[in-house]
Each structure stands twice: as structure tokens, then as C-alpha cells.
PDB file of C-alpha atoms in Angstrom:
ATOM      1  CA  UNK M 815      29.476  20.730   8.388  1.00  0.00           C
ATOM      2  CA  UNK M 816      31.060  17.976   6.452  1.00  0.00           C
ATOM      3  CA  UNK M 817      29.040  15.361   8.391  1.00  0.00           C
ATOM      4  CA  UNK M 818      25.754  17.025   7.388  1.00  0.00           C
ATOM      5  CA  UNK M 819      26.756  17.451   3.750  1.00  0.00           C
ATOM      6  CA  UNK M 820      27.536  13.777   3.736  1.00  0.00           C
ATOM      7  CA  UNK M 821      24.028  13.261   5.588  1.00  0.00           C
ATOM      8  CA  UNK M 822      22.028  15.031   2.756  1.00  0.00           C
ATOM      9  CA  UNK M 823      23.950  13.332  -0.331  1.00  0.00           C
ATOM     10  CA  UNK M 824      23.316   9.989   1.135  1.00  0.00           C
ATOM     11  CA  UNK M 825      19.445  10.726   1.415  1.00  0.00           C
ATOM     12  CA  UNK M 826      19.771  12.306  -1.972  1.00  0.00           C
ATOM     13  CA  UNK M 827      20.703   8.962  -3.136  1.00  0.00           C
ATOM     14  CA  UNK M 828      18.130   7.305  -1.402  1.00  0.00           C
ATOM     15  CA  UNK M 829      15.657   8.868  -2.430  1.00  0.00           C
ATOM     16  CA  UNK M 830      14.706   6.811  -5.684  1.00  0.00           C
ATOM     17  CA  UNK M 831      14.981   3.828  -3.875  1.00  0.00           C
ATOM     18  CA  UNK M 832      12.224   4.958  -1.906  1.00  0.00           C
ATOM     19  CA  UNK M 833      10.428   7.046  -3.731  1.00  0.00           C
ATOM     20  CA  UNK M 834      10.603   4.264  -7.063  1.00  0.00           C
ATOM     21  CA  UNK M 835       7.707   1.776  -5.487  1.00  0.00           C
ATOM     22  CA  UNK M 836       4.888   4.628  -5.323  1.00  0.00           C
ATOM     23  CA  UNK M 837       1.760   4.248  -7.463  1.00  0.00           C
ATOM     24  CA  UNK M 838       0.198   7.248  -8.763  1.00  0.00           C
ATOM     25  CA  UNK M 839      -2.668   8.738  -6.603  1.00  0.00           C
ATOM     26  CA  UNK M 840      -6.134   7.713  -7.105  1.00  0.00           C
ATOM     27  CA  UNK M 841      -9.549   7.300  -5.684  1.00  0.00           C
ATOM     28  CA  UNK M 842     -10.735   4.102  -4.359  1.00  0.00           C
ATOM     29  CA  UNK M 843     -13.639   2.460  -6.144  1.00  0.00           C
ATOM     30  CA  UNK M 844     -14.038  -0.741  -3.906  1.00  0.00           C
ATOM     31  CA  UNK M 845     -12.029  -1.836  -0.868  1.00  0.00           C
ATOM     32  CA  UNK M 846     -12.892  -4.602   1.265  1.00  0.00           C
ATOM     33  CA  UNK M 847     -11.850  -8.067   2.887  1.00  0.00           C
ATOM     34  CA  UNK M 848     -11.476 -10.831   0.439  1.00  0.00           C
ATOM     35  CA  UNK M 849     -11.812 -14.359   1.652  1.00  0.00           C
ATOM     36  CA  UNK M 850     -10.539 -16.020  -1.037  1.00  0.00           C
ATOM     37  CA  UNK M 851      -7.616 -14.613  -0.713  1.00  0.00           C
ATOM     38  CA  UNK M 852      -6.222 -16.602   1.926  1.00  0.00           C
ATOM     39  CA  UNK M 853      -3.434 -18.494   3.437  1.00  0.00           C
ATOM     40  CA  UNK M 854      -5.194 -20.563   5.540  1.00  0.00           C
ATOM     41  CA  UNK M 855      -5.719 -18.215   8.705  1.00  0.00           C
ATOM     42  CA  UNK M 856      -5.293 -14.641   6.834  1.00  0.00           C
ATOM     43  CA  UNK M 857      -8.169 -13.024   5.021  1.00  0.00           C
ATOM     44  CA  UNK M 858      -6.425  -9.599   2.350  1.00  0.00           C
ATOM     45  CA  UNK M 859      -7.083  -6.338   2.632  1.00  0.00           C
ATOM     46  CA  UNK M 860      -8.012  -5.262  -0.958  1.00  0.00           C
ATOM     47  CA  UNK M 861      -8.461  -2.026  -3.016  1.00  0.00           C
ATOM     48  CA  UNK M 862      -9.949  -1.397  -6.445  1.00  0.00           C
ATOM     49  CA  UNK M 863      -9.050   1.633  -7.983  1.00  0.00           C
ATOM     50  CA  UNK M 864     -11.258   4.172 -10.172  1.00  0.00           C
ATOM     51  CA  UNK M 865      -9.162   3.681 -13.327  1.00  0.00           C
ATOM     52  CA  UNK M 866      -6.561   1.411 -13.651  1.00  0.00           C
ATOM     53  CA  UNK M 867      -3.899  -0.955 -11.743  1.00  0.00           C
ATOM     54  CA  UNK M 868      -0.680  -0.062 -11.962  1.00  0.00           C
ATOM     55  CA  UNK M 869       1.454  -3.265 -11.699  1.00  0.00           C
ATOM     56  CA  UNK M 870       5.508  -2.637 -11.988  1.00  0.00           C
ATOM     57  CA  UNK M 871       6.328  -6.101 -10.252  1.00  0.00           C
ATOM     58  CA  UNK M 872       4.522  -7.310 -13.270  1.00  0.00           C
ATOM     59  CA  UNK M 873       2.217  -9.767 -11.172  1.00  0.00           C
ATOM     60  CA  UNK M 874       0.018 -11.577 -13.582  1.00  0.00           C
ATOM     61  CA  UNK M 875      -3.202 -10.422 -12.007  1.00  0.00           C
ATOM     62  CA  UNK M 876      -4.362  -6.708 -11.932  1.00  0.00           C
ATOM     63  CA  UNK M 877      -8.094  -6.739 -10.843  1.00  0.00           C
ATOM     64  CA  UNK M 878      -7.502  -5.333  -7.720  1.00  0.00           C
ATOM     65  CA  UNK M 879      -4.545  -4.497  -5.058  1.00  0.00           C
ATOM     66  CA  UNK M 880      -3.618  -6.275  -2.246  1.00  0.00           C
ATOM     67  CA  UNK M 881      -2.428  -5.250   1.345  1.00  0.00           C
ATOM     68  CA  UNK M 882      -1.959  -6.778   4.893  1.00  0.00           C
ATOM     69  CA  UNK M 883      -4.220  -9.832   6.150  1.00  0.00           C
ATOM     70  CA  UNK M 884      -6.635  -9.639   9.247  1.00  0.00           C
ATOM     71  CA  UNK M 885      -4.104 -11.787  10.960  1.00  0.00           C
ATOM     72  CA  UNK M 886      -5.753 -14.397  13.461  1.00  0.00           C
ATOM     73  CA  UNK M 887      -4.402 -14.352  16.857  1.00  0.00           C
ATOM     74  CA  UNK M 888      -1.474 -16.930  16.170  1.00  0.00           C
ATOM     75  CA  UNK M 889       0.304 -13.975  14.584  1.00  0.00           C
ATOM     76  CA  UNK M 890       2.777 -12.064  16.378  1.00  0.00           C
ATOM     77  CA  UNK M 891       1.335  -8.937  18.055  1.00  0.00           C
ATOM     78  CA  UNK M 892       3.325  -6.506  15.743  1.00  0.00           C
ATOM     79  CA  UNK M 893       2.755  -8.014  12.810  1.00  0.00           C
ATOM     80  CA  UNK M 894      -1.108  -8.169  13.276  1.00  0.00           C
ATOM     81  CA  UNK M 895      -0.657  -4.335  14.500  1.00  0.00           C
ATOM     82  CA  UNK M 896       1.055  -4.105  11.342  1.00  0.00           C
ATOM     83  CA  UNK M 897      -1.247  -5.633   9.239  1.00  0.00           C
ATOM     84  CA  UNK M 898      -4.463  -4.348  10.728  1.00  0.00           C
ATOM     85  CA  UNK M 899      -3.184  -0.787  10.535  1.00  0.00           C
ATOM     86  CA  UNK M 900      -3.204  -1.127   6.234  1.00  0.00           C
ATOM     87  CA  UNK M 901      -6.878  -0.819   6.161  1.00  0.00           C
ATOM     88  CA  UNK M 902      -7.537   2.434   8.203  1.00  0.00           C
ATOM     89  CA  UNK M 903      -6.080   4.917   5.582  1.00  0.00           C
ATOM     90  CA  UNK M 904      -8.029   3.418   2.908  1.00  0.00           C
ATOM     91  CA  UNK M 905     -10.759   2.996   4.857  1.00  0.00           C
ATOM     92  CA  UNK M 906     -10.768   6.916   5.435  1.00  0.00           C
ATOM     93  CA  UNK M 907      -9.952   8.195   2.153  1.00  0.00           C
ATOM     94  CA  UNK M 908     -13.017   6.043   0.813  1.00  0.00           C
ATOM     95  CA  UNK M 909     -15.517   7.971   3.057  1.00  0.00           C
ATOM     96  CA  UNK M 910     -13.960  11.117   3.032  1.00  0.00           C
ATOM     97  CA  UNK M 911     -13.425  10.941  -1.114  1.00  0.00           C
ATOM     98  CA  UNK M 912      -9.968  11.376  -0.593  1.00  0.00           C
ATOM     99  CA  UNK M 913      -6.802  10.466  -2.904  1.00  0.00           C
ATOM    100  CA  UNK M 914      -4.693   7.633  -1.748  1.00  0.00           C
ATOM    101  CA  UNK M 915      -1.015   6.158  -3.397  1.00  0.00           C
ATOM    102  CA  UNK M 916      -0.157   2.897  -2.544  1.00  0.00           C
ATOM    103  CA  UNK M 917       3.754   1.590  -1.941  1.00  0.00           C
ATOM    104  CA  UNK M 918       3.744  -1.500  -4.011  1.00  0.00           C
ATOM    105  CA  UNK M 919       6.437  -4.472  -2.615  1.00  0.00           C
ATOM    106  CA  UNK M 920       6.048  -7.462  -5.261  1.00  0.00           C
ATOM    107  CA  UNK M 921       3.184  -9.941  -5.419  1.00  0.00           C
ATOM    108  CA  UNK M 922       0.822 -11.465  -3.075  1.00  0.00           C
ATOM    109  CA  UNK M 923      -1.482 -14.541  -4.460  1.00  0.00           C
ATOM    110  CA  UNK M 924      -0.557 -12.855  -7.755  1.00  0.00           C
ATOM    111  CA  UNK M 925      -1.704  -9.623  -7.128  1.00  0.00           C
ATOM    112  CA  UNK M 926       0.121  -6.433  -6.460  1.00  0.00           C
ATOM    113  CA  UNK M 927       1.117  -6.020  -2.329  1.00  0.00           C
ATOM    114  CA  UNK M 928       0.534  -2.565  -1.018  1.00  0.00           C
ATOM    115  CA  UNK M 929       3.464  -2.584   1.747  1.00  0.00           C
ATOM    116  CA  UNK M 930       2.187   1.309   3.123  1.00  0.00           C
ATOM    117  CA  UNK M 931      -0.026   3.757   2.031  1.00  0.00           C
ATOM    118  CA  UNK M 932      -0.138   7.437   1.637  1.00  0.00           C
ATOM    119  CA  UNK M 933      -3.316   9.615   1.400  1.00  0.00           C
ATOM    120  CA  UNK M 934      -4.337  13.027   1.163  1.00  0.00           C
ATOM    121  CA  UNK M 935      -7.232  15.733   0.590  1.00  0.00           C
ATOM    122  CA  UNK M 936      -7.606  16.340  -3.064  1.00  0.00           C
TER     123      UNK M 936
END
């Protein structure tokens, strides 16, 4: 008993932490590839919102979000798993006209980096 009672106030307190990176949910406007946005070999995943960015890393861009590149083959085969995998839930809450939230981890080419995503049925 005591082991599960320390169990659930430890995720208690984690909880915050987790939860504190979550953007509000929203429909997507625009979502696409952006070549500009590029590290040489890596083309972003991006996704406009229908209202406004929200931008708690304080990034000094807001047009748009940012998520995973389409990683060329030279990337490790998890991390282009990884990466590949940020722009099927978008991708499916666009056409379905569903409600997404984004998990925002800092900046990326001064933009704010969607680390996972969330969506669901409004």
C-alpha cells in the first residue's frame, strides 16, 4: 500500500511538468512541408493554426509551428520513424476537421517545435 501511495504522489508531482508544455486545442488552417526551413538535408513539418500561435519559449517568430523534418536516409532509422510519424496526426485532424494540441519543446529556426501531438473529435 505504501509503495502505491508513494507511486501516485510522485505522478501527482509530475504532472505539471508534463502537462505545462501543451498548447491549447485548435483547428489547423495550413499544414505542410516547408523547404526553407532546412538544415541542409531536413525539410519541417509545419502547422498554421486558425487563430493564433501560442509561443511560451518566446521564439521570436510566430507565423506558423514547427515539428519533425522528413529526415533523408542518413538519419538514424528511429529518429526518421520519429520524425515522420509528427505529420500523420495533423495530417488527419486536417481532413477529418478535427481539434489538435501541440507539445511545444523550445525553438526550431526560430519558430515554436511541436515535440508530440494530441488530437481529438470536437
Amino acid at each position: 500500500m505504501k509503495k502505491l501511495i508513494v507511486a501516485a504522489f510522485c505522478l501527482f508531482l509530475s504532472m505539471p511538468a508534463i502537462a505545462g508544455g501543451w498548447t491549447n486545442w485548435f483547428t489547423i488552417d495550413t499544414l505542410g512541408y516547408d523547404l526553407a526551413l532546412t538544415d541542409g538535408s531536413h525539410a519541417f513539418f509545419y502547422i498554421i493554426p486558425d487563430g493564433t500561435i501560442e509561443n511560451p519559449d518566446l521564439c521570436s517568430s510566430t507565423t506558423k509551428y514547427v515539428g519533425g523534418a522528413n529526415n533523408g536516409a542518413s538519419a538514424s532509422v528511429g529518429n526518421t520513424g520519429n520524425n515522420r510519424e509528427i505529420s500523420k496526426l495533423p495530417t488527419l485532424a486536417y481532413t477529418a476537421g478535427w481539434q489538435i494540441r501541440l507539445h511545444l519543446g523550445g525553438c526550431s529556426f526560430n519558430l515554436p517545435y511541436a515535440n508530440a501531438v494530441e488530437i481529438k473529435k470536437p
